[in-house]
Amino acid sequence: MSLLAASVSQAPALPLAGIRVIEFTHTIMGPYCGMVLADLGADVIKIEAVEGDRTRKLEGFAQGFFPTFNRNKRAFAVNLKSERGQSIVKELIATADVVIENFAPGTMERLGLGFEQLAADNPALIYCALKGFLTGPYEHRLALDEVVQHMSGLAYMTGLPGKPMRTGASVVDIFGGLLGAFGILTALRERDKTGQGQFVRSALFEAACCFMAQHLAGEAITGIKREPLGAKRGTWAVYRTFQTSDDKSIFLAITSDQHWRRFCAEFRLDDLLTDPSIQTNEDRVNENARLMPIIEKLFASYDLDTICKRLDAATLPFSESSRPGDLFDNPQLNHEDRMLSVRMPNGKMAKLPRMPLEIGNHDFSLRNHPPELGEHTEEIMRELGLGEELSELSALNVVRAPSKAAAA
């Protein structure tokens, strides 16, 4: 029996078992927040329009959005523009601990589903709004991940001078969603003490600005305006990619004098090891123009596999430069079944990383594939004692369930 299988057999109930979350979200930030809670064991019910979440209809690589961020949830399809649809959802919220939403400012209030409207009948409710901005002069504005990357300076720092560039993933959406989950968990803990729910807000712009704090501090200390990372004089003398003999790229970070000594010893660079002019990192930064050609030539004399083994033996921070698809076979990600086999919209299975946490014996596995539209509508209606209304409400387009459920 594998270590993972052994631990699963003894695994306790997941940390958020017994917590119910009603999720009104779309795209990435909101769904990611809900998925974190679902992975941790919460019963997350995704509320969708009867037409479905718009990310279900995306094409190309964007087809991966919905299955990536909606595992371990249940799906309830309902027409929120109908009075009966709203009343059913309010009945469902009455059974919940948490509501999450990431629609445009004012949308939930117009539907009668704002925090103050719901908390009046459920004072223990925790309500998380995921927006573009926290309270302030911009709180009414719409925002997207890439918008705030430019607004915060993240795109400026990622690109080259005069050529701002977004990061290669939706890092602000994901971080903002994670902060929302963090706020919800904090509010749940506080509710344990007070019995009271509260309003939680996370926002893209402020989340992106967190990434800029170190650059703000540097500017404040030095009085020098920050240059993009691609153009700056490095803090570390060796902190970049090199090409190997088999035309592969590898990144090496030598961030301490101990790293430098181990590097020189591993590759028998005795002249560099004993050179008094490059004994400290600052010395090596100043001698960068002399050192880089030497290290470039060294790397070009080894293939990727050999150089990786030697850098590993020297206990140095390094990595080959990978493409996303390389992760499917990454031995670290695949250790003890840490990659989840998730069903895609076209029926194919894809290996995706699971929750990147280890907490005791908990197993953050795949309990439910990303749900089909309305997959759990019948189940949830019956939980609410409304099963007998399902056929009629489906015919009126108030709710949507798979045909076999609608005919029940």
PDB file of N, CA and C in Angstrom, residues 12-78:
ATOM      1  N   PRO A  12      -8.963  11.735   8.536  1.00  0.00           N
ATOM      2  CA  PRO A  12     -10.126  12.272   9.240  1.00  0.00           C
ATOM      3  C   PRO A  12     -11.009  13.054   8.279  1.00  0.00           C
ATOM      4  N   ALA A  13     -12.177  13.458   8.767  1.00  0.00           N
ATOM      5  CA  ALA A  13     -13.042  14.315   7.957  1.00  0.00           C
ATOM      6  C   ALA A  13     -12.282  15.572   7.577  1.00  0.00           C
ATOM      7  N   LEU A  14     -12.546  16.075   6.379  1.00  0.00           N
ATOM      8  CA  LEU A  14     -11.837  17.262   5.910  1.00  0.00           C
ATOM      9  C   LEU A  14     -12.147  18.465   6.799  1.00  0.00           C
ATOM     10  N   PRO A  15     -11.228  19.428   6.874  1.00  0.00           N
ATOM     11  CA  PRO A  15     -11.359  20.531   7.835  1.00  0.00           C
ATOM     12  C   PRO A  15     -12.661  21.316   7.746  1.00  0.00           C
ATOM     13  N   LEU A  16     -13.196  21.506   6.533  1.00  0.00           N
ATOM     14  CA  LEU A  16     -14.408  22.317   6.384  1.00  0.00           C
ATOM     15  C   LEU A  16     -15.665  21.470   6.192  1.00  0.00           C
ATOM     16  N   ALA A  17     -15.589  20.183   6.510  1.00  0.00           N
ATOM     17  CA  ALA A  17     -16.785  19.341   6.437  1.00  0.00           C
ATOM     18  C   ALA A  17     -17.872  19.936   7.326  1.00  0.00           C
ATOM     19  N   GLY A  18     -19.094  20.033   6.796  1.00  0.00           N
ATOM     20  CA  GLY A  18     -20.202  20.607   7.545  1.00  0.00           C
ATOM     21  C   GLY A  18     -20.448  22.076   7.267  1.00  0.00           C
ATOM     22  N   ILE A  19     -19.526  22.718   6.536  1.00  0.00           N
ATOM     23  CA  ILE A  19     -19.696  24.117   6.142  1.00  0.00           C
ATOM     24  C   ILE A  19     -20.326  24.150   4.749  1.00  0.00           C
ATOM     25  N   ARG A  20     -21.393  24.909   4.596  1.00  0.00           N
ATOM     26  CA  ARG A  20     -22.038  25.033   3.278  1.00  0.00           C
ATOM     27  C   ARG A  20     -21.772  26.423   2.699  1.00  0.00           C
ATOM     28  N   VAL A  21     -21.373  26.435   1.440  1.00  0.00           N
ATOM     29  CA  VAL A  21     -21.040  27.669   0.727  1.00  0.00           C
ATOM     30  C   VAL A  21     -21.921  27.775  -0.507  1.00  0.00           C
ATOM     31  N   ILE A  22     -22.567  28.917  -0.701  1.00  0.00           N
ATOM     32  CA  ILE A  22     -23.333  29.175  -1.916  1.00  0.00           C
ATOM     33  C   ILE A  22     -22.514  30.144  -2.757  1.00  0.00           C
ATOM     34  N   GLU A  23     -22.199  29.728  -3.954  1.00  0.00           N
ATOM     35  CA  GLU A  23     -21.242  30.467  -4.792  1.00  0.00           C
ATOM     36  C   GLU A  23     -21.925  31.052  -6.027  1.00  0.00           C
ATOM     37  N   PHE A  24     -21.888  32.376  -6.140  1.00  0.00           N
ATOM     38  CA  PHE A  24     -22.390  33.094  -7.319  1.00  0.00           C
ATOM     39  C   PHE A  24     -21.170  33.690  -8.029  1.00  0.00           C
ATOM     40  N   THR A  25     -20.510  32.921  -8.849  1.00  0.00           N
ATOM     41  CA  THR A  25     -19.244  33.398  -9.414  1.00  0.00           C
ATOM     42  C   THR A  25     -19.089  33.002 -10.872  1.00  0.00           C
ATOM     43  N   HIS A  26     -18.071  33.581 -11.487  1.00  0.00           N
ATOM     44  CA  HIS A  26     -17.748  33.259 -12.873  1.00  0.00           C
ATOM     45  C   HIS A  26     -16.263  33.498 -13.118  1.00  0.00           C
ATOM     46  N   THR A  27     -15.745  32.959 -14.192  1.00  0.00           N
ATOM     47  CA  THR A  27     -14.378  33.114 -14.690  1.00  0.00           C
ATOM     48  C   THR A  27     -13.371  32.480 -13.729  1.00  0.00           C
ATOM     49  N   ILE A  28     -12.502  33.257 -13.044  1.00  0.00           N
ATOM     50  CA  ILE A  28     -11.417  32.640 -12.276  1.00  0.00           C
ATOM     51  C   ILE A  28     -11.429  33.029 -10.797  1.00  0.00           C
ATOM     52  N   MET A  29     -11.427  34.322 -10.491  1.00  0.00           N
ATOM     53  CA  MET A  29     -11.252  34.756  -9.104  1.00  0.00           C
ATOM     54  C   MET A  29     -12.281  34.122  -8.169  1.00  0.00           C
ATOM     55  N   GLY A  30     -13.560  34.246  -8.503  1.00  0.00           N
ATOM     56  CA  GLY A  30     -14.607  33.691  -7.662  1.00  0.00           C
ATOM     57  C   GLY A  30     -14.587  32.176  -7.614  1.00  0.00           C
ATOM     58  N   PRO A  31     -14.558  31.507  -8.791  1.00  0.00           N
ATOM     59  CA  PRO A  31     -14.501  30.052  -8.769  1.00  0.00           C
ATOM     60  C   PRO A  31     -13.297  29.496  -8.015  1.00  0.00           C
ATOM     61  N   TYR A  32     -12.142  30.188  -8.107  1.00  0.00           N
ATOM     62  CA  TYR A  32     -10.965  29.693  -7.386  1.00  0.00           C
ATOM     63  C   TYR A  32     -11.194  29.762  -5.879  1.00  0.00           C
ATOM     64  N   CYS A  33     -11.766  30.863  -5.418  1.00  0.00           N
ATOM     65  CA  CYS A  33     -12.076  30.999  -3.995  1.00  0.00           C
ATOM     66  C   CYS A  33     -12.969  29.853  -3.530  1.00  0.00           C
ATOM     67  N   GLY A  34     -14.023  29.580  -4.297  1.00  0.00           N
ATOM     68  CA  GLY A  34     -14.921  28.496  -3.943  1.00  0.00           C
ATOM     69  C   GLY A  34     -14.252  27.141  -3.999  1.00  0.00           C
ATOM     70  N   MET A  35     -13.376  26.941  -4.980  1.00  0.00           N
ATOM     71  CA  MET A  35     -12.696  25.654  -5.112  1.00  0.00           C
ATOM     72  C   MET A  35     -11.778  25.378  -3.927  1.00  0.00           C
ATOM     73  N   VAL A  36     -11.098  26.413  -3.436  1.00  0.00           N
ATOM     74  CA  VAL A  36     -10.247  26.231  -2.255  1.00  0.00           C
ATOM     75  C   VAL A  36     -11.077  25.695  -1.092  1.00  0.00           C
ATOM     76  N   LEU A  37     -12.238  26.299  -0.863  1.00  0.00           N
ATOM     77  CA  LEU A  37     -13.103  25.857   0.227  1.00  0.00           C
ATOM     78  C   LEU A  37     -13.647  24.457  -0.037  1.00  0.00           C
ATOM     79  N   ALA A  38     -13.970  24.165  -1.301  1.00  0.00           N
ATOM     80  CA  ALA A  38     -14.461  22.829  -1.655  1.00  0.00           C
ATOM     81  C   ALA A  38     -13.385  21.781  -1.435  1.00  0.00           C
ATOM     82  N   ASP A  39     -12.162  22.071  -1.857  1.00  0.00           N
ATOM     83  CA  ASP A  39     -11.063  21.130  -1.646  1.00  0.00           C
ATOM     84  C   ASP A  39     -10.851  20.853  -0.162  1.00  0.00           C
ATOM     85  N   LEU A  40     -11.097  21.861   0.665  1.00  0.00           N
ATOM     86  CA  LEU A  40     -10.929  21.718   2.113  1.00  0.00           C
ATOM     87  C   LEU A  40     -12.117  21.030   2.775  1.00  0.00           C
ATOM     88  N   GLY A  41     -13.126  20.664   1.978  1.00  0.00           N
ATOM     89  CA  GLY A  41     -14.218  19.857   2.499  1.00  0.00           C
ATOM     90  C   GLY A  41     -15.569  20.515   2.582  1.00  0.00           C
ATOM     91  N   ALA A  42     -15.671  21.815   2.259  1.00  0.00           N
ATOM     92  CA  ALA A  42     -16.967  22.488   2.319  1.00  0.00           C
ATOM     93  C   ALA A  42     -17.898  21.968   1.225  1.00  0.00           C
ATOM     94  N   ASP A  43     -19.189  22.020   1.503  1.00  0.00           N
ATOM     95  CA  ASP A  43     -20.212  21.714   0.495  1.00  0.00           C
ATOM     96  C   ASP A  43     -20.455  22.998  -0.288  1.00  0.00           C
ATOM     97  N   VAL A  44     -19.792  23.124  -1.424  1.00  0.00           N
ATOM     98  CA  VAL A  44     -19.885  24.336  -2.238  1.00  0.00           C
ATOM     99  C   VAL A  44     -20.898  24.106  -3.348  1.00  0.00           C
ATOM    100  N   ILE A  45     -21.938  24.924  -3.363  1.00  0.00           N
ATOM    101  CA  ILE A  45     -22.993  24.822  -4.374  1.00  0.00           C
ATOM    102  C   ILE A  45     -22.848  25.997  -5.328  1.00  0.00           C
ATOM    103  N   LYS A  46     -22.510  25.693  -6.563  1.00  0.00           N
ATOM    104  CA  LYS A  46     -22.315  26.725  -7.577  1.00  0.00           C
ATOM    105  C   LYS A  46     -23.658  27.074  -8.207  1.00  0.00           C
ATOM    106  N   ILE A  47     -24.065  28.324  -8.065  1.00  0.00           N
ATOM    107  CA  ILE A  47     -25.308  28.803  -8.666  1.00  0.00           C
ATOM    108  C   ILE A  47     -24.998  29.312 -10.068  1.00  0.00           C
ATOM    109  N   GLU A  48     -25.696  28.757 -11.060  1.00  0.00           N
ATOM    110  CA  GLU A  48     -25.514  29.186 -12.453  1.00  0.00           C
ATOM    111  C   GLU A  48     -26.846  29.584 -13.063  1.00  0.00           C
ATOM    112  N   ALA A  49     -26.770  30.474 -14.037  1.00  0.00           N
ATOM    113  CA  ALA A  49     -27.951  30.757 -14.850  1.00  0.00           C
ATOM    114  C   ALA A  49     -28.344  29.486 -15.588  1.00  0.00           C
ATOM    115  N   VAL A  50     -29.597  29.405 -15.994  1.00  0.00           N
ATOM    116  CA  VAL A  50     -30.043  28.202 -16.703  1.00  0.00           C
ATOM    117  C   VAL A  50     -29.301  28.039 -18.028  1.00  0.00           C
ATOM    118  N   GLU A  51     -28.725  29.141 -18.540  1.00  0.00           N
ATOM    119  CA  GLU A  51     -27.916  29.060 -19.764  1.00  0.00           C
ATOM    120  C   GLU A  51     -26.498  28.575 -19.465  1.00  0.00           C
ATOM    121  N   GLY A  52     -26.109  28.588 -18.207  1.00  0.00           N
ATOM    122  CA  GLY A  52     -24.787  28.118 -17.815  1.00  0.00           C
ATOM    123  C   GLY A  52     -23.771  29.230 -17.652  1.00  0.00           C
ATOM    124  N   ASP A  53     -22.757  28.961 -16.860  1.00  0.00           N
ATOM    125  CA  ASP A  53     -21.616  29.864 -16.690  1.00  0.00           C
ATOM    126  C   ASP A  53     -21.002  30.133 -18.060  1.00  0.00           C
ATOM    127  N   ARG A  54     -20.690  31.394 -18.333  1.00  0.00           N
ATOM    128  CA  ARG A  54     -20.176  31.746 -19.659  1.00  0.00           C
ATOM    129  C   ARG A  54     -18.854  31.060 -19.979  1.00  0.00           C
ATOM    130  N   THR A  55     -18.091  30.670 -18.957  1.00  0.00           N
ATOM    131  CA  THR A  55     -16.820  30.004 -19.252  1.00  0.00           C
ATOM    132  C   THR A  55     -17.028  28.587 -19.778  1.00  0.00           C
ATOM    133  N   ARG A  56     -18.237  28.046 -19.640  1.00  0.00           N
ATOM    134  CA  ARG A  56     -18.515  26.738 -20.242  1.00  0.00           C
ATOM    135  C   ARG A  56     -18.498  26.827 -21.768  1.00  0.00           C
ATOM    136  N   LYS A  57     -18.715  28.030 -22.301  1.00  0.00           N
ATOM    137  CA  LYS A  57     -18.866  28.192 -23.747  1.00  0.00           C
ATOM    138  C   LYS A  57     -17.586  28.674 -24.431  1.00  0.00           C
ATOM    139  N   LEU A  58     -16.524  28.891 -23.677  1.00  0.00           N
ATOM    140  CA  LEU A  58     -15.282  29.388 -24.263  1.00  0.00           C
ATOM    141  C   LEU A  58     -14.643  28.329 -25.151  1.00  0.00           C
ATOM    142  N   GLU A  59     -13.802  28.778 -26.062  1.00  0.00           N
ATOM    143  CA  GLU A  59     -13.167  27.867 -27.015  1.00  0.00           C
ATOM    144  C   GLU A  59     -11.650  27.909 -26.864  1.00  0.00           C
ATOM    145  N   GLY A  60     -10.985  27.002 -27.593  1.00  0.00           N
ATOM    146  CA  GLY A  60      -9.533  26.959 -27.553  1.00  0.00           C
ATOM    147  C   GLY A  60      -9.013  26.601 -26.169  1.00  0.00           C
ATOM    148  N   PHE A  61      -7.859  27.175 -25.801  1.00  0.00           N
ATOM    149  CA  PHE A  61      -7.272  26.877 -24.502  1.00  0.00           C
ATOM    150  C   PHE A  61      -8.178  27.321 -23.355  1.00  0.00           C
ATOM    151  N   ALA A  62      -9.037  28.316 -23.605  1.00  0.00           N
ATOM    152  CA  ALA A  62      -9.932  28.812 -22.555  1.00  0.00           C
ATOM    153  C   ALA A  62     -10.981  27.776 -22.150  1.00  0.00           C
ATOM    154  N   GLN A  63     -11.112  26.695 -22.908  1.00  0.00           N
ATOM    155  CA  GLN A  63     -12.007  25.614 -22.500  1.00  0.00           C
ATOM    156  C   GLN A  63     -11.568  25.010 -21.166  1.00  0.00           C
ATOM    157  N   GLY A  64     -10.327  25.258 -20.791  1.00  0.00           N
ATOM    158  CA  GLY A  64      -9.820  24.720 -19.532  1.00  0.00           C
ATOM    159  C   GLY A  64     -10.248  25.495 -18.307  1.00  0.00           C
ATOM    160  N   PHE A  65     -10.798  26.712 -18.492  1.00  0.00           N
ATOM    161  CA  PHE A  65     -11.168  27.533 -17.336  1.00  0.00           C
ATOM    162  C   PHE A  65     -12.131  26.802 -16.399  1.00  0.00           C
ATOM    163  N   PHE A  66     -13.276  26.380 -16.949  1.00  0.00           N
ATOM    164  CA  PHE A  66     -14.311  25.826 -16.071  1.00  0.00           C
ATOM    165  C   PHE A  66     -13.842  24.568 -15.348  1.00  0.00           C
ATOM    166  N   PRO A  67     -13.296  23.568 -16.033  1.00  0.00           N
ATOM    167  CA  PRO A  67     -12.892  22.364 -15.307  1.00  0.00           C
ATOM    168  C   PRO A  67     -11.737  22.590 -14.337  1.00  0.00           C
ATOM    169  N   THR A  68     -10.913  23.603 -14.585  1.00  0.00           N
ATOM    170  CA  THR A  68      -9.789  23.857 -13.686  1.00  0.00           C
ATOM    171  C   THR A  68     -10.245  24.397 -12.340  1.00  0.00           C
ATOM    172  N   PHE A  69     -11.258  25.257 -12.339  1.00  0.00           N
ATOM    173  CA  PHE A  69     -11.600  25.989 -11.119  1.00  0.00           C
ATOM    174  C   PHE A  69     -12.934  25.585 -10.488  1.00  0.00           C
ATOM    175  N   ASN A  70     -13.498  24.459 -10.894  1.00  0.00           N
ATOM    176  CA  ASN A  70     -14.824  24.101 -10.369  1.00  0.00           C
ATOM    177  C   ASN A  70     -14.944  22.661  -9.903  1.00  0.00           C
ATOM    178  N   ARG A  71     -13.850  22.024  -9.588  1.00  0.00           N
ATOM    179  CA  ARG A  71     -13.926  20.660  -9.058  1.00  0.00           C
ATOM    180  C   ARG A  71     -14.504  20.673  -7.634  1.00  0.00           C
ATOM    181  N   ASN A  72     -14.987  19.515  -7.241  1.00  0.00           N
ATOM    182  CA  ASN A  72     -15.478  19.275  -5.875  1.00  0.00           C
ATOM    183  C   ASN A  72     -16.673  20.148  -5.487  1.00  0.00           C
ATOM    184  N   LYS A  73     -17.390  20.669  -6.496  1.00  0.00           N
ATOM    185  CA  LYS A  73     -18.572  21.489  -6.228  1.00  0.00           C
ATOM    186  C   LYS A  73     -19.829  20.778  -6.726  1.00  0.00           C
ATOM    187  N   ARG A  74     -20.972  21.238  -6.236  1.00  0.00           N
ATOM    188  CA  ARG A  74     -22.256  20.838  -6.800  1.00  0.00           C
ATOM    189  C   ARG A  74     -22.806  22.003  -7.613  1.00  0.00           C
ATOM    190  N   ALA A  75     -23.609  21.685  -8.629  1.00  0.00           N
ATOM    191  CA  ALA A  75     -24.118  22.719  -9.539  1.00  0.00           C
ATOM    192  C   ALA A  75     -25.636  22.791  -9.467  1.00  0.00           C
ATOM    193  N   PHE A  76     -26.124  24.030  -9.308  1.00  0.00           N
ATOM    194  CA  PHE A  76     -27.566  24.288  -9.254  1.00  0.00           C
ATOM    195  C   PHE A  76     -27.871  25.379 -10.268  1.00  0.00           C
ATOM    196  N   ALA A  77     -28.674  25.054 -11.284  1.00  0.00           N
ATOM    197  CA  ALA A  77     -28.993  26.007 -12.353  1.00  0.00           C
ATOM    198  C   ALA A  77     -30.365  26.611 -12.103  1.00  0.00           C
ATOM    199  N   VAL A  78     -30.414  27.958 -12.048  1.00  0.00           N
ATOM    200  CA  VAL A  78     -31.654  28.637 -11.686  1.00  0.00           C
ATOM    201  C   VAL A  78     -31.711  30.000 -12.361  1.00  0.00           C
TER     202      VAL A  78
END
